[in-house]
PDB file of C-alpha atoms in Angstrom:
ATOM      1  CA  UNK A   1       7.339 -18.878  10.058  1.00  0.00           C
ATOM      2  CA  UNK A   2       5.622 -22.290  10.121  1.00  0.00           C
ATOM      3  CA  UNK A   3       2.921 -21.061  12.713  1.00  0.00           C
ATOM      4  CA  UNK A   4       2.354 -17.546  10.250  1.00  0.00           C
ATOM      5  CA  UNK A   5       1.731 -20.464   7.335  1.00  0.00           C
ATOM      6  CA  UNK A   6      -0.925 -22.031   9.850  1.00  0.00           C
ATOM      7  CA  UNK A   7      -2.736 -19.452  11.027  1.00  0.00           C
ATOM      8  CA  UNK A   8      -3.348 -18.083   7.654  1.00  0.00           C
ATOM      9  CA  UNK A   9      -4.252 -21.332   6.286  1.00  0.00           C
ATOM     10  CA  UNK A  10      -6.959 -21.266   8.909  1.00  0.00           C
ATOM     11  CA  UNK A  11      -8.243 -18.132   7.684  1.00  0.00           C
ATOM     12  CA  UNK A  12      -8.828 -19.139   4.188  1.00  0.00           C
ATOM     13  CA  UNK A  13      -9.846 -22.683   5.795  1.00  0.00           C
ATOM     14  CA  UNK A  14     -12.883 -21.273   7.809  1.00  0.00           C
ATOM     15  CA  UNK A  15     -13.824 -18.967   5.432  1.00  0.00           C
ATOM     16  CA  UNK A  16     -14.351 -21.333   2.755  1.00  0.00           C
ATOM     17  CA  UNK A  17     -15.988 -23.854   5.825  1.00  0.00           C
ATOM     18  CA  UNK A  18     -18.513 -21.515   6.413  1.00  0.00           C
ATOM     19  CA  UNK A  19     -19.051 -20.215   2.948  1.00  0.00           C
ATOM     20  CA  UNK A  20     -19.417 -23.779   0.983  1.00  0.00           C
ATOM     21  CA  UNK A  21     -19.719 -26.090   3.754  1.00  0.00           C
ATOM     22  CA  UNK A  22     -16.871 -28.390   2.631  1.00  0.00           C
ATOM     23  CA  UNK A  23     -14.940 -28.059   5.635  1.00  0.00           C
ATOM     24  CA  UNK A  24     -11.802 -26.981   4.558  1.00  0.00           C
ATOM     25  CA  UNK A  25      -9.699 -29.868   4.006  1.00  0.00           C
ATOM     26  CA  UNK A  26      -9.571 -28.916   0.245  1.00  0.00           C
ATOM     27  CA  UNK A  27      -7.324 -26.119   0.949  1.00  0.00           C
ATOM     28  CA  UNK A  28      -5.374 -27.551   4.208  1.00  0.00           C
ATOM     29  CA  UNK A  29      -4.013 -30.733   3.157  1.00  0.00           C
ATOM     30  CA  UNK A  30      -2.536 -30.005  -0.044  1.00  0.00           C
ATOM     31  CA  UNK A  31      -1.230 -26.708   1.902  1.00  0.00           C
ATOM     32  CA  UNK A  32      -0.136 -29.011   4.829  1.00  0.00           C
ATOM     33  CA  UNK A  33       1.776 -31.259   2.487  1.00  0.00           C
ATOM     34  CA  UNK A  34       3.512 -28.754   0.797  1.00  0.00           C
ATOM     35  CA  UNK A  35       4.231 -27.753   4.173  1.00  0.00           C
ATOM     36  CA  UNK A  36       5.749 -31.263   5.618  1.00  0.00           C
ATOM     37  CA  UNK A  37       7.913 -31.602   2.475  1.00  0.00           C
ATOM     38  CA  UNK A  38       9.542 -28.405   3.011  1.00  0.00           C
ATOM     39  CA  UNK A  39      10.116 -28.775   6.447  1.00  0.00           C
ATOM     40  CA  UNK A  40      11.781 -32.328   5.300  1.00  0.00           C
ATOM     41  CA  UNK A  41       9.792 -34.957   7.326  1.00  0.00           C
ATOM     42  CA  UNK A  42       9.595 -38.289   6.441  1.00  0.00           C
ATOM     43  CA  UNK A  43       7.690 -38.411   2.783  1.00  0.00           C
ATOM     44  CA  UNK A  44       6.483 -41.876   3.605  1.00  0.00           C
ATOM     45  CA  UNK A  45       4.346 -39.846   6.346  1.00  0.00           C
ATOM     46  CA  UNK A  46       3.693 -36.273   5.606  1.00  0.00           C
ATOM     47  CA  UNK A  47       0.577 -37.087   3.463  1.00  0.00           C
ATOM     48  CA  UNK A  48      -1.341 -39.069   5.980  1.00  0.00           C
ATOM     49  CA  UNK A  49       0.038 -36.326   8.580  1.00  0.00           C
ATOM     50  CA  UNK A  50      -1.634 -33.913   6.524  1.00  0.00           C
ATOM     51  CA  UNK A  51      -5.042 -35.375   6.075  1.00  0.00           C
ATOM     52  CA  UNK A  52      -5.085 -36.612   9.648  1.00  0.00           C
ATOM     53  CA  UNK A  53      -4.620 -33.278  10.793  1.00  0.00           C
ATOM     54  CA  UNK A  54      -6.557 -31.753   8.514  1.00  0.00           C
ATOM     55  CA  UNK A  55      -9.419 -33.743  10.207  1.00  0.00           C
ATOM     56  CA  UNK A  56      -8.543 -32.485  13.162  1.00  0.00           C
ATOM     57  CA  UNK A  57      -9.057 -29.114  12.365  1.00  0.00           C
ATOM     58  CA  UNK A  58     -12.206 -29.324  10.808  1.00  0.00           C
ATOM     59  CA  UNK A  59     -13.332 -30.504  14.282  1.00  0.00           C
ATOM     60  CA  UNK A  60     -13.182 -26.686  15.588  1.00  0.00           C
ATOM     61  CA  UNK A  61     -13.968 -25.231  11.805  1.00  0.00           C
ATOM     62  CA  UNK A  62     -17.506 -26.575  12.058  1.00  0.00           C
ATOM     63  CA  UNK A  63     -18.116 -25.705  15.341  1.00  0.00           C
ATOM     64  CA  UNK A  64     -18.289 -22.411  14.231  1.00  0.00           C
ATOM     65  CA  UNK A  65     -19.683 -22.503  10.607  1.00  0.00           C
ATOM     66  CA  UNK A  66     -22.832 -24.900  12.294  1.00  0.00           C
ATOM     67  CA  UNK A  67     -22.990 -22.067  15.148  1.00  0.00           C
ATOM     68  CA  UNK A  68     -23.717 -19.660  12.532  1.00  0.00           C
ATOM     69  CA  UNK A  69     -26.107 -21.693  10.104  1.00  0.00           C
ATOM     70  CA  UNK A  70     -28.307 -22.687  13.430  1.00  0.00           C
ATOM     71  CA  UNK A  71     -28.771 -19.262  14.621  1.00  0.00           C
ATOM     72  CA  UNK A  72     -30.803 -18.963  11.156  1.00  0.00           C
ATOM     73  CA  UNK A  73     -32.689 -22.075  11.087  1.00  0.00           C
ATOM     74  CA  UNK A  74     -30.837 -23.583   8.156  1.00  0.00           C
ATOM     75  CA  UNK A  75     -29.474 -27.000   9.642  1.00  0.00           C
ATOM     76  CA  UNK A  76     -32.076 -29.918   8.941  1.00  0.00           C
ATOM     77  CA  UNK A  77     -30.701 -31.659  12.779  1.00  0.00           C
ATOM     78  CA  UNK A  78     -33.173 -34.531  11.889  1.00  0.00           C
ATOM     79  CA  UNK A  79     -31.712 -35.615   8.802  1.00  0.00           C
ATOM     80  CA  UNK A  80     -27.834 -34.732  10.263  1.00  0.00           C
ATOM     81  CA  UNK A  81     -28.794 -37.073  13.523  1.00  0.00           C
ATOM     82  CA  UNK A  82     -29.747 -39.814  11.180  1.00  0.00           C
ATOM     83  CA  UNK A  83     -26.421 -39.765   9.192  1.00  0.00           C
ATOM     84  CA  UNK A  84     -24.630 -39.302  12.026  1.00  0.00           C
ATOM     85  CA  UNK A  85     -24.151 -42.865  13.183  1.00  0.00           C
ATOM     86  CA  UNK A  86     -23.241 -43.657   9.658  1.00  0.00           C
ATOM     87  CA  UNK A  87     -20.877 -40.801   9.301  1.00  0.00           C
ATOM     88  CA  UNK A  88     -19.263 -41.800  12.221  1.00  0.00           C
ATOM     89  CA  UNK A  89     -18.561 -45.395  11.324  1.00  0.00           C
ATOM     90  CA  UNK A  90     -17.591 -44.622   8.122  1.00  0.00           C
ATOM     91  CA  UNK A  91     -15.200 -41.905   9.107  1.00  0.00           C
ATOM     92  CA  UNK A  92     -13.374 -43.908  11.826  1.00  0.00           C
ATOM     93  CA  UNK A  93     -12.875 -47.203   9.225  1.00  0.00           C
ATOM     94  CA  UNK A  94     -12.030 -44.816   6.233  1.00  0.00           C
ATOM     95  CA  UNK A  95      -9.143 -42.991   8.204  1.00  0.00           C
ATOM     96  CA  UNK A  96      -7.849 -46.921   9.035  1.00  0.00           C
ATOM     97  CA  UNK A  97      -7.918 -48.067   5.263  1.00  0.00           C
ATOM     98  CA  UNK A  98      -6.249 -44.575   4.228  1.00  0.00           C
ATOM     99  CA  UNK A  99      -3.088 -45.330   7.077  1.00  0.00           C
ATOM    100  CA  UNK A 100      -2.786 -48.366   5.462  1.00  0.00           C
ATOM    101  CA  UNK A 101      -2.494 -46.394   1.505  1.00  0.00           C
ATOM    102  CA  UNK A 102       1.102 -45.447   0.541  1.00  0.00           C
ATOM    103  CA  UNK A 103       1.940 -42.164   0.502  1.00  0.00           C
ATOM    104  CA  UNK A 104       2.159 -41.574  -3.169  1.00  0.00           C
ATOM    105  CA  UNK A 105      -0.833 -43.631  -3.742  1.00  0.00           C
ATOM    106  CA  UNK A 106      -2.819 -41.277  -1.290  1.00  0.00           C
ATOM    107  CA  UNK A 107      -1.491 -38.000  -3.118  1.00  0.00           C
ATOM    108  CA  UNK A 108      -2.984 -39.974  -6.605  1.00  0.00           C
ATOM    109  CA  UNK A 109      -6.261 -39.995  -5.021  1.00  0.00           C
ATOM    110  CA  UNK A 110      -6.134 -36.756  -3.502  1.00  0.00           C
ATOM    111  CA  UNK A 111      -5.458 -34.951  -6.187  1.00  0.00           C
ATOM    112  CA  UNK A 112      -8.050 -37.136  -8.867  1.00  0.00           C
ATOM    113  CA  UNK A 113     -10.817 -35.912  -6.295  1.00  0.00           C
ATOM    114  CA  UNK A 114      -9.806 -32.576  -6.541  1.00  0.00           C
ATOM    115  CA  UNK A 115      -9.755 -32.585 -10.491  1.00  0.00           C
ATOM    116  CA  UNK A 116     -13.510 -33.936  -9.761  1.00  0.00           C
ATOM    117  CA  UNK A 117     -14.530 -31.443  -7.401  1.00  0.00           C
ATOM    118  CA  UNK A 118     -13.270 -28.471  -9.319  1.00  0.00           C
ATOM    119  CA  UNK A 119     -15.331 -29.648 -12.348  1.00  0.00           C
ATOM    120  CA  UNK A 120     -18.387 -29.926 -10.112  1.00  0.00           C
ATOM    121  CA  UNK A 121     -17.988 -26.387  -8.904  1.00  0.00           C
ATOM    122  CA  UNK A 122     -17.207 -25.150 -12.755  1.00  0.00           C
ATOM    123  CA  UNK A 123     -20.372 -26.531 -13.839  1.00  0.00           C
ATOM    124  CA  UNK A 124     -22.329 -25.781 -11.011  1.00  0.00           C
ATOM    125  CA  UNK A 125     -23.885 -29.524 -11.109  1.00  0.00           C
ATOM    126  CA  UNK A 126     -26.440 -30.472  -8.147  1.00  0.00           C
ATOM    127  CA  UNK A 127     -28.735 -32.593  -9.715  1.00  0.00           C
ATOM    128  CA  UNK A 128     -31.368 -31.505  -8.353  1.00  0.00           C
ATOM    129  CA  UNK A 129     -34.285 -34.393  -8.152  1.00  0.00           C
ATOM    130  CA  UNK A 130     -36.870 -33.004  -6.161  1.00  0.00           C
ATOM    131  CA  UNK A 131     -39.495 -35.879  -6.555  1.00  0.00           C
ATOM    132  CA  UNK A 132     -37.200 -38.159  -4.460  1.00  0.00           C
ATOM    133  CA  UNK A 133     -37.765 -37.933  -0.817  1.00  0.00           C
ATOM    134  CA  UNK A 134     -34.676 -38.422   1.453  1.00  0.00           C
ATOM    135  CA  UNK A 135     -34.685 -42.552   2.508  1.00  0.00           C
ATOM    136  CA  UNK A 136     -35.625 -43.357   5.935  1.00  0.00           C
ATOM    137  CA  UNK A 137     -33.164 -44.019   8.998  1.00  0.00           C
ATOM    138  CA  UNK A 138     -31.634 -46.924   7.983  1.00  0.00           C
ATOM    139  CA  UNK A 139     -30.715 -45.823   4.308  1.00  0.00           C
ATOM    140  CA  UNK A 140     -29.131 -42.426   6.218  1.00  0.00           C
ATOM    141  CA  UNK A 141     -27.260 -44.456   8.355  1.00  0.00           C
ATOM    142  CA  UNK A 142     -26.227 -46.375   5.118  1.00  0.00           C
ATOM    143  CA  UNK A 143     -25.368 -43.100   2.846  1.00  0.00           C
ATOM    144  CA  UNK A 144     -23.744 -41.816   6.184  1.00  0.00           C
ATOM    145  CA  UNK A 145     -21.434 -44.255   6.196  1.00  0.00           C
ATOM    146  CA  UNK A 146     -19.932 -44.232   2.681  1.00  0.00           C
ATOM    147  CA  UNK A 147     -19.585 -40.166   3.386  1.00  0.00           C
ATOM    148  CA  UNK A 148     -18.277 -40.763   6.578  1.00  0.00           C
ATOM    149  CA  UNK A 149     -15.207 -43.340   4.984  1.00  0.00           C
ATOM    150  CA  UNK A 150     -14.808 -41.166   1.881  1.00  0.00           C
ATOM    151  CA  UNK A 151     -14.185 -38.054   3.290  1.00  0.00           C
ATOM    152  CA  UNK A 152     -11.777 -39.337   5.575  1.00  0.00           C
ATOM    153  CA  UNK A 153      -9.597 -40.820   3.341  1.00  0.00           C
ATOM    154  CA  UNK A 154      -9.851 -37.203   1.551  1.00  0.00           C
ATOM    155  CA  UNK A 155      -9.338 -35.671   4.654  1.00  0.00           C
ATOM    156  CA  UNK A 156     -12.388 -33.176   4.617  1.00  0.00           C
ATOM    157  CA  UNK A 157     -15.036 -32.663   6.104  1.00  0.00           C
ATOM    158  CA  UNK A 158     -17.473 -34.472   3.982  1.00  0.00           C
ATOM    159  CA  UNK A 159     -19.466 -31.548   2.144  1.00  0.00           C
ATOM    160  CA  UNK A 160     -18.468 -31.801  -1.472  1.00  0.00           C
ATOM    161  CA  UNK A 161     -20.098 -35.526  -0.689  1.00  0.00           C
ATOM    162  CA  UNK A 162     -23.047 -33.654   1.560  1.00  0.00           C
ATOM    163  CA  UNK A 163     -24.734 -31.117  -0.407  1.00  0.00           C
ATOM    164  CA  UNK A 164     -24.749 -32.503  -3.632  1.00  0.00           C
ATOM    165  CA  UNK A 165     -26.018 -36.116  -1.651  1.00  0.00           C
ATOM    166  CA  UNK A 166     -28.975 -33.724  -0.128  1.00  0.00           C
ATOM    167  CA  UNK A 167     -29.514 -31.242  -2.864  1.00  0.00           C
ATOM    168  CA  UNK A 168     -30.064 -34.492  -5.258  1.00  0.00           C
ATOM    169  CA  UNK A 169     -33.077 -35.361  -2.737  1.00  0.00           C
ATOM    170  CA  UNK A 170     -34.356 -31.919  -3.280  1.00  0.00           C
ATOM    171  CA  UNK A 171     -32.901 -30.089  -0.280  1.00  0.00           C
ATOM    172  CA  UNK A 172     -32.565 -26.141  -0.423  1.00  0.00           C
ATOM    173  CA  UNK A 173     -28.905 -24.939  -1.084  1.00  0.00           C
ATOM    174  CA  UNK A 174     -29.103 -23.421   1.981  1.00  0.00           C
ATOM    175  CA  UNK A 175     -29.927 -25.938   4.223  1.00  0.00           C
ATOM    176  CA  UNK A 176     -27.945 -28.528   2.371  1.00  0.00           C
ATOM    177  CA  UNK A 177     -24.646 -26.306   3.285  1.00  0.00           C
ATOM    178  CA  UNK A 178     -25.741 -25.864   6.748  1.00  0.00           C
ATOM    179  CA  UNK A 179     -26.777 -29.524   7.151  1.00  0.00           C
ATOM    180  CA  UNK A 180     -23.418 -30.627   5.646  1.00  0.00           C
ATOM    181  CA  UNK A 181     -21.476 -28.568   7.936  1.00  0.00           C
ATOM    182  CA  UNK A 182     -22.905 -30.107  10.498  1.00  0.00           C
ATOM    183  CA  UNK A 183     -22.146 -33.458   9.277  1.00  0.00           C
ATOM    184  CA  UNK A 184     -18.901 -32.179   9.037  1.00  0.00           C
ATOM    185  CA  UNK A 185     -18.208 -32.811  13.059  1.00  0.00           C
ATOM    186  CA  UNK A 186     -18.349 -36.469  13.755  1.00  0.00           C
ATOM    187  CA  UNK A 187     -16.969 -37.227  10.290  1.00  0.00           C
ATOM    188  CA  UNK A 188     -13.934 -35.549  11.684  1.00  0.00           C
ATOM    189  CA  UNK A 189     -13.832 -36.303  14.884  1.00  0.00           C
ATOM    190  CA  UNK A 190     -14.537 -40.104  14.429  1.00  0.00           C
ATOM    191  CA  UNK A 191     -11.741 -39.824  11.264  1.00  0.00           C
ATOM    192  CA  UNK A 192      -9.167 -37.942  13.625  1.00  0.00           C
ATOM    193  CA  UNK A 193      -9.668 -40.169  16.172  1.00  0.00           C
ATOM    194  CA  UNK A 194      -8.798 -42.773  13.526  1.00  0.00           C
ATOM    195  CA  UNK A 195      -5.782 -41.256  12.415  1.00  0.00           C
ATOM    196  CA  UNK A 196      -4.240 -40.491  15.634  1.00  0.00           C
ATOM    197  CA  UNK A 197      -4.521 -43.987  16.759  1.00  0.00           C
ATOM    198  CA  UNK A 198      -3.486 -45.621  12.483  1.00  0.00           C
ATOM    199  CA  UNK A 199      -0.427 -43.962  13.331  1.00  0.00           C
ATOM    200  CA  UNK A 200       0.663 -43.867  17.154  1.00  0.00           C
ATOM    201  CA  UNK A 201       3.430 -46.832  16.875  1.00  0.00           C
ATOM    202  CA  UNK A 202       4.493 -44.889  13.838  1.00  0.00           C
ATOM    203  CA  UNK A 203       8.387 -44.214  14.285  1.00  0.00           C
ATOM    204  CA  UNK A 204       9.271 -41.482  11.430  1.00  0.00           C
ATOM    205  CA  UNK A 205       6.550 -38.701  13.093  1.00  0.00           C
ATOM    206  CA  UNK A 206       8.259 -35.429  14.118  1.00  0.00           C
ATOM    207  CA  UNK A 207       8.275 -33.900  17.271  1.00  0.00           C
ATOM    208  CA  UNK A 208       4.415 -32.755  18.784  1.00  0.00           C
ATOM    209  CA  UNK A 209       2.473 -35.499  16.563  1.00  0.00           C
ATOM    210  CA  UNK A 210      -0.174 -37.733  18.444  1.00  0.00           C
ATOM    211  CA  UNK A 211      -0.242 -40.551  16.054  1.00  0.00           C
ATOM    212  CA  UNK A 212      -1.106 -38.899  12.407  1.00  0.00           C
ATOM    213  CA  UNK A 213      -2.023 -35.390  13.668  1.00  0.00           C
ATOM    214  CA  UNK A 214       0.707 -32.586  14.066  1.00  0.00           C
ATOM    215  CA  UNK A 215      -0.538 -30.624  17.033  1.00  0.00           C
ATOM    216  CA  UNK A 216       1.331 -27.416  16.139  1.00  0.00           C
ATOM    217  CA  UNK A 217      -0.384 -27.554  12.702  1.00  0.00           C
ATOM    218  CA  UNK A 218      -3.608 -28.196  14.301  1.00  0.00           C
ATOM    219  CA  UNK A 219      -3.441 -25.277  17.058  1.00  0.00           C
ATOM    220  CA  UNK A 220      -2.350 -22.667  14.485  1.00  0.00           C
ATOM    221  CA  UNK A 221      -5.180 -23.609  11.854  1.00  0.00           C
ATOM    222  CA  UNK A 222      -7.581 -23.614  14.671  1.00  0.00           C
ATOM    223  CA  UNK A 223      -7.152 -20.337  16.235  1.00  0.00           C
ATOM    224  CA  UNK A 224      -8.462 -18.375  13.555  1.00  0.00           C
ATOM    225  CA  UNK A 225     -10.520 -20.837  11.369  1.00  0.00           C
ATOM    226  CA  UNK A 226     -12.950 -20.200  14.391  1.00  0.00           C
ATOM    227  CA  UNK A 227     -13.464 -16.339  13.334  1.00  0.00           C
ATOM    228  CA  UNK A 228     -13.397 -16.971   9.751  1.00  0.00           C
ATOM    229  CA  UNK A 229     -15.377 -19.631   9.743  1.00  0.00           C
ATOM    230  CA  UNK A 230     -18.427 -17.488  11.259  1.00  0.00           C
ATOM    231  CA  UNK A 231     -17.618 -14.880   8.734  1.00  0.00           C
ATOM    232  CA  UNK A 232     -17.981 -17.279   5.975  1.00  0.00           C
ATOM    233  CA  UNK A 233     -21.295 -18.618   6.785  1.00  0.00           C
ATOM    234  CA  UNK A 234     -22.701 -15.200   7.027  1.00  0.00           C
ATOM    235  CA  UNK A 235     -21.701 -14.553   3.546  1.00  0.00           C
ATOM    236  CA  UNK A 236     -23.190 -17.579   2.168  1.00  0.00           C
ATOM    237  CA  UNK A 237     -26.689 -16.643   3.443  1.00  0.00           C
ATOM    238  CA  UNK A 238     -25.986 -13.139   1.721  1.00  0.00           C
ATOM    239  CA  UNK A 239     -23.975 -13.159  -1.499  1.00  0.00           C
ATOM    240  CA  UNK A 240     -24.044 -14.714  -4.162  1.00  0.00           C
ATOM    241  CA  UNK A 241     -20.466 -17.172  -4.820  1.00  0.00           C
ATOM    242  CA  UNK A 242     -20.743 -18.476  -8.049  1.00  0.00           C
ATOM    243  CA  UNK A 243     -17.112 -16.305  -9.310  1.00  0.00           C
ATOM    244  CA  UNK A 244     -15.471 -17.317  -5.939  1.00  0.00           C
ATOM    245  CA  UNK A 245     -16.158 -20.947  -6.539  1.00  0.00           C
ATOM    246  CA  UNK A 246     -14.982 -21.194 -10.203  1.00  0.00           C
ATOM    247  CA  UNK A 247     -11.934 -18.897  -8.386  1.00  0.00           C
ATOM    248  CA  UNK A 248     -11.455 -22.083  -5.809  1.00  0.00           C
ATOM    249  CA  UNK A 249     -11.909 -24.490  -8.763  1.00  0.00           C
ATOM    250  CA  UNK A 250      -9.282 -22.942 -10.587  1.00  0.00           C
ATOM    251  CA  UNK A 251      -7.026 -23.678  -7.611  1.00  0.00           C
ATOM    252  CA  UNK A 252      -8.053 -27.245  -7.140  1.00  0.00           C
ATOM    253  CA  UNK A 253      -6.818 -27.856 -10.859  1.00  0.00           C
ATOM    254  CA  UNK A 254      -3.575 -26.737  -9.825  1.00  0.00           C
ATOM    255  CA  UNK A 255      -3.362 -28.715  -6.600  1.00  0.00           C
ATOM    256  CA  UNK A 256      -4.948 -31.652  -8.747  1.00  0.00           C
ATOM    257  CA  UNK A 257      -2.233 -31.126 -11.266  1.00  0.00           C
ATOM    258  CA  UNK A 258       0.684 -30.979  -8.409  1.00  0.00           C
ATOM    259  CA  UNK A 259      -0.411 -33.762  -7.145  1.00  0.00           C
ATOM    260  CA  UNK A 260      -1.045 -36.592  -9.926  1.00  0.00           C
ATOM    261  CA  UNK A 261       1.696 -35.020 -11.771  1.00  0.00           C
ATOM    262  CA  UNK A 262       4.181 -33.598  -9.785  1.00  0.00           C
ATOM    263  CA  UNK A 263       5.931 -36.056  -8.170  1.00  0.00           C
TER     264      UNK A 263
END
């Protein structure tokens, strides 16, 4: 039953991967924790299990979703290669201060940034300030980084942090998405990386975990975020998603609400 859970939480994963370029980890890690808790693991664990694995599987999500973008010119590679250093930094030092967050605190946080994000998407704020050029290298590498540790300790992929970051510099929608979902790969493979070695002394872990990512979990998620992911991205270069994100916002106030409140 677990593995049915997982492989349609990758479904809904990808799709919104490709279609918003936030990499998923909205939906999987309060869906992953939900998970945990009623399997009964350890609650001093399950939420760092979650967003470490979620991580994990954004890893194949944007392989995919950037797969898609590139074949129609959308990613900006310049500007992602010049975060990239950043992002990766950040991602591997943010997934070592969130190991190091209790539990409860982490589900706090988790679900405050999901009250923000589902106001953002309500609204439909990007601040757009087109008269400001994107910084050089060296303030990339800086913005990288505090994307990179951010959306690890979030667990995502780092778009919600992305697109409105590029689209306040005057970047197209488009490419902003398809740049962010790009970014989306070393942030989680530098913050997965960072989870599974936060927690590999950690003795409360179930069976099949490599430090703070459940591989079961992750293999599940991952077989068919792939497909949905593509699908996803093809939409967002073809319909319009304004009722589909308030419909997503609607569910991050729940999972916001569950989360600050529900414990």
């Amino acid at each position: 039953m677990d593995y049915v859970l997982y492989l349609g939480l990758g479904c809904f994963a990808g799709f919104v991967a490709g279609l918003f370029g936030i990499g998923g980890g909205m939906v999987i890690v309060p869906v992953l924790i939900y998970s945990f808790t009623a399997q009964g693991l350890d609650p001093g664990v399950l939420t760092h299990l979650a967003v470490g694995t979620s991580l994990a599987t954004i890893m194949v999500t944007s392989v995919s979703a950037v797969l898609a973008h590139h074949k129609r010119g959308a990613v900006l590679w310049p500007v992602v290669r010049n975060l990239a250093p950043g992002l990766l930094v950040g991602a591997f030092a943010g997934a070592q201060v969130a190991s190091m967050i209790p539990a409860r605190a982490l589900q706090i946080l988790i679900g405050s940034f999901a009250f923000l994000t589902a106001a953002q998407m309500f609204t439909g704020w990007k601040g757009k300030l087109g008269h400001i050029p994107l910084p050089g290298r060296q303030g990339l590498w800086v913005a990288g980084g505090g994307i990179g540790s951010a959306s690890a300790i979030f667990g995502i992929g780092g778009g919600t942090f992305t697109v409105p970051y590029l689209t306040l510099h005057g970047v197209a929608m488009t490419n902003a998405v398809a740049s962010a979902s790009a970014c989306g790969m070393p942030i989680a493979l530098a913050g997965a990386v960072g989870f599974m070695t936060a927690g590999m002394h950690t003795a409360q872990l179930p069976s099949g975990s490599w430090g703070f990512v459940f591989l079961p979990a992750f293999i599940g998620i991952s077989a068919t975020s792939l497909v949905f992911a593509r699908l996803g991205a093809q939409l967002a270069h073809r319909l319009p998603a304004d009722l589909l994100k308030k419909l997503f916002a609607c569910l991050l106030v729940a999972v916001g609400i569950s989360f600050v409140w529900g414990h």
